[in-house]
XYZ file of C-alpha atoms in Angstrom:
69
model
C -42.417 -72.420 29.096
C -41.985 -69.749 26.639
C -38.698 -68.053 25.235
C -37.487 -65.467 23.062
C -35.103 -65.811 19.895
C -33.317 -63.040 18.910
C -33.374 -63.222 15.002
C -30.106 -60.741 14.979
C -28.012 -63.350 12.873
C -29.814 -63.816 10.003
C -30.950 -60.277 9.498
C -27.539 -59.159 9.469
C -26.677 -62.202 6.794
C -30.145 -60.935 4.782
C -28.313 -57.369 4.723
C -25.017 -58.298 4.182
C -23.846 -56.235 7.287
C -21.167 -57.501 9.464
C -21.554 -57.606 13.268
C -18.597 -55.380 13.452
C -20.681 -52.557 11.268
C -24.104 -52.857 13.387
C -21.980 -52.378 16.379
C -20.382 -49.052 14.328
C -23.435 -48.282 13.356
C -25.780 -48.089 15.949
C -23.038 -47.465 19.204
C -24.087 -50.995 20.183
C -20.493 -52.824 22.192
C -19.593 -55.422 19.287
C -20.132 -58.545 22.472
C -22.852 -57.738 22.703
C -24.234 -57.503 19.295
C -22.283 -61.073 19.168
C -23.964 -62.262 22.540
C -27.807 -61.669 20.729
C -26.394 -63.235 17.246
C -26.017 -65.856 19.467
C -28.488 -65.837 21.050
C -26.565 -65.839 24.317
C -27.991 -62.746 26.698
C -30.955 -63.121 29.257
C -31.677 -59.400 28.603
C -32.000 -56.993 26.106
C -32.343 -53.265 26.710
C -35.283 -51.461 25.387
C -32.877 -48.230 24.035
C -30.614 -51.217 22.030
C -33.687 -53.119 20.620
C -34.728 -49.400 19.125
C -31.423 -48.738 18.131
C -31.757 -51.691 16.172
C -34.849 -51.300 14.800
C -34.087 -48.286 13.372
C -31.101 -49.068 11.337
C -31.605 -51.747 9.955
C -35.666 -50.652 8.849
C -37.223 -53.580 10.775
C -39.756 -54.003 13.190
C -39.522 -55.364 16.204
C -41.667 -58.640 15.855
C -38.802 -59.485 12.933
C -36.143 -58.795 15.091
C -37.535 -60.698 18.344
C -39.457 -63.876 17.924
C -41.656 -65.614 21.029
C -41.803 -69.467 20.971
C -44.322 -71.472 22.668
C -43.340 -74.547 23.899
């Protein structure tokens, strides 16, 4: 079975932005920018993956990561 990490965390860290700023940043709710650092949601919505994307300068293959078990 496959499954996706969500490589949030460490970008942020890499950055030096604070989950508190993403969520300021992009509109994102700040649980649920903690819920993905964490690796803790079953879904992600295409519009908050973009939103994302676009502020911090990444794509999204750095930002979502598919493991094969």
């Amino acid at each position: 079975m496959s499954w996706v990490d969500i490589n949030l965390k460490a970008i942020l860290k890499k950055f030096e932005i604070s989950e508190r700023e993403i969520s300021r940043r992009t509109g994102i709710r700040q649980a649920t920018i903690n819920n993905m650092c964490n690796n803790d949601v079953k879904q992600i919505s295409l519009k908050n993956i973009s939103l994302l994307c676009d502020e911090l300068g990444i794509d999204i293959s750095e930002l979502l990561t598919l493991n094969r078990k």
